[in-house]
Amino acid sequence: MGIATTTAQEKTVMVGGAAMYPSKNIVENAVNSKDHTTLVAAVKAAGLVETLQGKGPFTVFAPTNSAFDRLPKGTVETLVKPENKKTLTNILTYHVVAGKFNAADIAKMIKEGNGKAKIKTVNGGTLTAWMKGKDLYLTDEKGGMSKVTIADVNQSNGVIHVVDTVLMPK
């Protein structure tokens, strides 16, 4: 007992200076990433911790702190206020897809869709996935683009793909 062993399924990926363990859930891993402190604070403010610790599976497109920093000044501070919880929840759930879709699954969907794949998010919106070379991109409903910078960070209840831009629903 007490000695942790690593199996093939337990392939860790480093995100924000922290190991992301496939045996832990999305929230348990995200709280350790120095690159995702804003996302974690937003998830807490929106009351989504319990949901993202749930059975899932979920696919989460996780914006980095620098992605949030690119939003207009004051946006994050405004969104995390209690009176804006509904708007914040809508934005965050736009980054979540029901089911586990790794990069290969999404690439296959893109190929089957002749270069584009429409992905339905938990908030009812749609993301459009596409590729440029070997890079996976997402376009939101407002025309904003986000690149997947780290793909396939497996979790016990799904997968995280780190993105460089906050995606915005209609």
Short mmCIF file of C-alpha atoms in Angstrom, two decimals:
data_model
loop_
_atom_site.label_atom_id
_atom_site.label_comp_id
_atom_site.label_asym_id
_atom_site.label_seq_id
_atom_site.Cartn_x
_atom_site.Cartn_y
_atom_site.Cartn_z
CA MET A 1 0.00 0.00 0.00
CA GLY A 2 1.16 3.59 0.14
CA ILE A 3 3.40 3.27 -2.92
CA ALA A 4 1.83 4.75 -6.04
CA THR A 5 2.43 2.80 -9.21
CA THR A 6 1.95 4.14 -12.70
CA THR A 7 0.12 2.05 -15.25
CA ALA A 8 -0.29 2.60 -18.98
CA GLN A 9 -3.69 4.18 -18.31
CA GLU A 10 -2.08 6.50 -15.76
CA LYS A 11 -0.16 8.55 -18.37
CA THR A 12 0.27 11.96 -16.85
CA VAL A 13 0.46 15.17 -18.82
CA MET A 14 2.05 18.34 -17.47
CA VAL A 15 -0.21 21.40 -17.54
CA GLY A 16 0.68 24.66 -15.84
CA GLY A 17 3.63 23.05 -14.09
CA ALA A 18 1.51 20.30 -12.52
CA ALA A 19 1.00 16.65 -13.38
CA MET A 20 -2.55 15.89 -14.54
CA TYR A 21 -3.39 12.41 -13.32
CA PRO A 22 -5.88 10.34 -15.35
CA SER A 23 -7.10 8.79 -12.08
CA LYS A 24 -8.28 12.21 -10.80
CA ASN A 25 -11.32 14.13 -11.98
CA ILE A 26 -11.34 17.38 -13.95
CA VAL A 27 -11.55 19.65 -10.89
CA GLU A 28 -8.98 17.68 -8.84
CA ASN A 29 -6.46 18.15 -11.65
CA ALA A 30 -7.34 21.70 -12.74
CA VAL A 31 -6.83 23.16 -9.25
CA ASN A 32 -3.12 22.23 -9.49
CA SER A 33 -2.44 23.96 -12.82
CA LYS A 34 -0.82 27.37 -12.38
CA ASP A 35 -2.10 28.20 -15.89
CA HIS A 36 -5.75 27.67 -14.91
CA THR A 37 -6.26 29.61 -11.67
CA THR A 38 -8.71 32.01 -13.37
CA LEU A 39 -10.72 29.12 -14.82
CA VAL A 40 -10.86 27.38 -11.42
CA ALA A 41 -12.00 30.62 -9.73
CA ALA A 42 -14.67 31.07 -12.41
CA VAL A 43 -15.86 27.45 -12.07
CA LYS A 44 -16.19 28.00 -8.31
CA ALA A 45 -18.03 31.33 -8.77
CA ALA A 46 -20.44 29.68 -11.22
CA GLY A 47 -21.13 26.79 -8.83
CA LEU A 48 -19.92 24.21 -11.36
CA VAL A 49 -17.41 22.37 -9.15
CA GLU A 50 -19.84 19.59 -8.25
CA THR A 51 -20.92 19.14 -11.88
CA LEU A 52 -17.35 18.87 -13.17
CA GLN A 53 -16.51 16.41 -10.40
CA GLY A 54 -19.47 14.30 -11.50
CA LYS A 55 -19.38 11.03 -13.37
CA GLY A 56 -19.37 12.62 -16.83
CA PRO A 57 -17.73 11.91 -19.12
CA PHE A 58 -17.00 15.48 -20.14
CA THR A 59 -14.75 17.07 -22.71
CA VAL A 60 -13.56 20.44 -21.42
CA PHE A 61 -11.88 23.08 -23.54
CA ALA A 62 -9.95 24.79 -20.73
CA PRO A 63 -8.83 28.40 -21.34
CA THR A 64 -5.53 29.40 -19.74
CA ASN A 65 -5.07 32.44 -17.52
CA SER A 66 -3.55 34.28 -20.49
CA ALA A 67 -6.71 33.47 -22.50
CA PHE A 68 -8.82 35.15 -19.80
CA ASP A 69 -6.31 38.05 -19.68
CA ARG A 70 -7.01 38.75 -23.36
CA LEU A 71 -10.66 39.53 -22.60
CA PRO A 72 -11.46 43.24 -22.29
CA LYS A 73 -10.13 44.70 -19.03
CA GLY A 74 -12.48 44.09 -16.10
CA THR A 75 -14.46 41.32 -17.84
CA VAL A 76 -13.39 38.50 -15.51
CA GLU A 77 -13.86 40.63 -12.37
CA THR A 78 -17.38 41.51 -13.56
CA LEU A 79 -18.29 37.95 -14.52
CA VAL A 80 -17.37 36.42 -11.15
CA LYS A 81 -19.74 38.76 -9.26
CA PRO A 82 -22.77 36.88 -7.86
CA GLU A 83 -25.23 38.93 -9.95
CA ASN A 84 -23.51 37.71 -13.15
CA LYS A 85 -23.52 34.01 -12.24
CA LYS A 86 -25.94 33.12 -15.07
CA THR A 87 -23.75 34.78 -17.73
CA LEU A 88 -20.60 33.22 -16.30
CA THR A 89 -22.23 29.78 -16.19
CA ASN A 90 -23.34 30.19 -19.81
CA ILE A 91 -19.77 31.03 -20.92
CA LEU A 92 -18.19 28.20 -18.93
CA THR A 93 -20.67 25.53 -20.03
CA TYR A 94 -19.97 26.64 -23.62
CA HIS A 95 -16.50 25.12 -23.04
CA VAL A 96 -17.93 21.73 -21.98
CA VAL A 97 -19.16 18.91 -24.20
CA ALA A 98 -21.03 15.85 -22.92
CA GLY A 99 -18.96 12.76 -23.69
CA LYS A 100 -15.25 12.09 -23.98
CA PHE A 101 -13.77 13.27 -27.28
CA ASN A 102 -10.01 13.03 -27.64
CA ALA A 103 -8.17 14.88 -30.40
CA ALA A 104 -8.29 11.83 -32.71
CA ASP A 105 -12.10 11.64 -32.26
CA ILE A 106 -12.45 15.33 -33.11
CA ALA A 107 -10.07 15.00 -36.10
CA LYS A 108 -12.19 12.11 -37.39
CA MET A 109 -15.36 14.22 -37.01
CA ILE A 110 -13.65 17.06 -38.93
CA LYS A 111 -12.63 14.67 -41.71
CA GLU A 112 -16.17 13.24 -41.91
CA GLY A 113 -17.52 16.82 -42.02
CA ASN A 114 -15.28 17.73 -44.96
CA GLY A 115 -13.00 19.98 -42.94
CA LYS A 116 -15.35 21.15 -40.19
CA ALA A 117 -17.16 19.53 -37.27
CA LYS A 118 -20.06 21.09 -35.39
CA ILE A 119 -19.83 20.24 -31.69
CA LYS A 120 -22.82 20.76 -29.41
CA THR A 121 -21.87 22.17 -26.00
CA VAL A 122 -23.52 21.66 -22.62
CA ASN A 123 -25.06 25.17 -22.77
CA GLY A 124 -26.81 24.27 -26.06
CA GLY A 125 -24.45 26.27 -28.26
CA THR A 126 -22.22 25.03 -31.04
CA LEU A 127 -18.46 25.11 -31.52
CA THR A 128 -16.95 24.51 -34.94
CA ALA A 129 -13.78 22.41 -34.91
CA TRP A 130 -11.29 22.52 -37.76
CA MET A 131 -7.64 21.85 -38.40
CA LYS A 132 -4.75 23.83 -39.81
CA GLY A 133 -1.96 21.38 -40.46
CA LYS A 134 -1.78 19.23 -37.34
CA ASP A 135 -3.24 21.98 -35.11
CA LEU A 136 -6.80 21.76 -33.84
CA TYR A 137 -8.83 24.97 -33.71
CA LEU A 138 -12.29 25.92 -32.49
CA THR A 139 -14.44 28.77 -33.75
CA ASP A 140 -17.14 30.09 -31.41
CA GLU A 141 -20.57 31.46 -32.35
CA LYS A 142 -19.22 35.01 -32.48
CA GLY A 143 -16.45 34.09 -34.93
CA GLY A 144 -13.69 34.00 -32.32
CA MET A 145 -10.96 31.39 -32.76
CA SER A 146 -9.12 29.33 -30.19
CA LYS A 147 -6.22 26.95 -30.70
CA VAL A 148 -5.87 23.72 -28.72
CA THR A 149 -2.38 24.07 -27.23
CA ILE A 150 -2.36 20.85 -25.18
CA ALA A 151 -4.67 18.05 -26.30
CA ASP A 152 -5.79 14.83 -24.65
CA VAL A 153 -5.24 15.54 -20.95
CA ASN A 154 -7.14 12.48 -19.73
CA GLN A 155 -9.18 12.62 -16.52
CA SER A 156 -11.13 9.99 -14.60
CA ASN A 157 -14.36 11.64 -15.82
CA GLY A 158 -13.37 12.84 -19.28
CA VAL A 159 -10.68 14.79 -21.09
CA ILE A 160 -9.33 18.33 -21.07
CA HIS A 161 -7.99 20.17 -24.09
CA VAL A 162 -6.14 23.35 -23.13
CA VAL A 163 -7.13 26.33 -25.34
CA ASP A 164 -5.51 29.73 -25.79
CA THR A 165 -8.67 31.85 -26.12
CA VAL A 166 -11.94 32.08 -24.18
CA LEU A 167 -14.78 30.89 -26.43
CA MET A 168 -17.91 33.05 -26.42
CA PRO A 169 -21.47 31.86 -27.00
CA LYS A 170 -24.00 34.00 -28.93
#
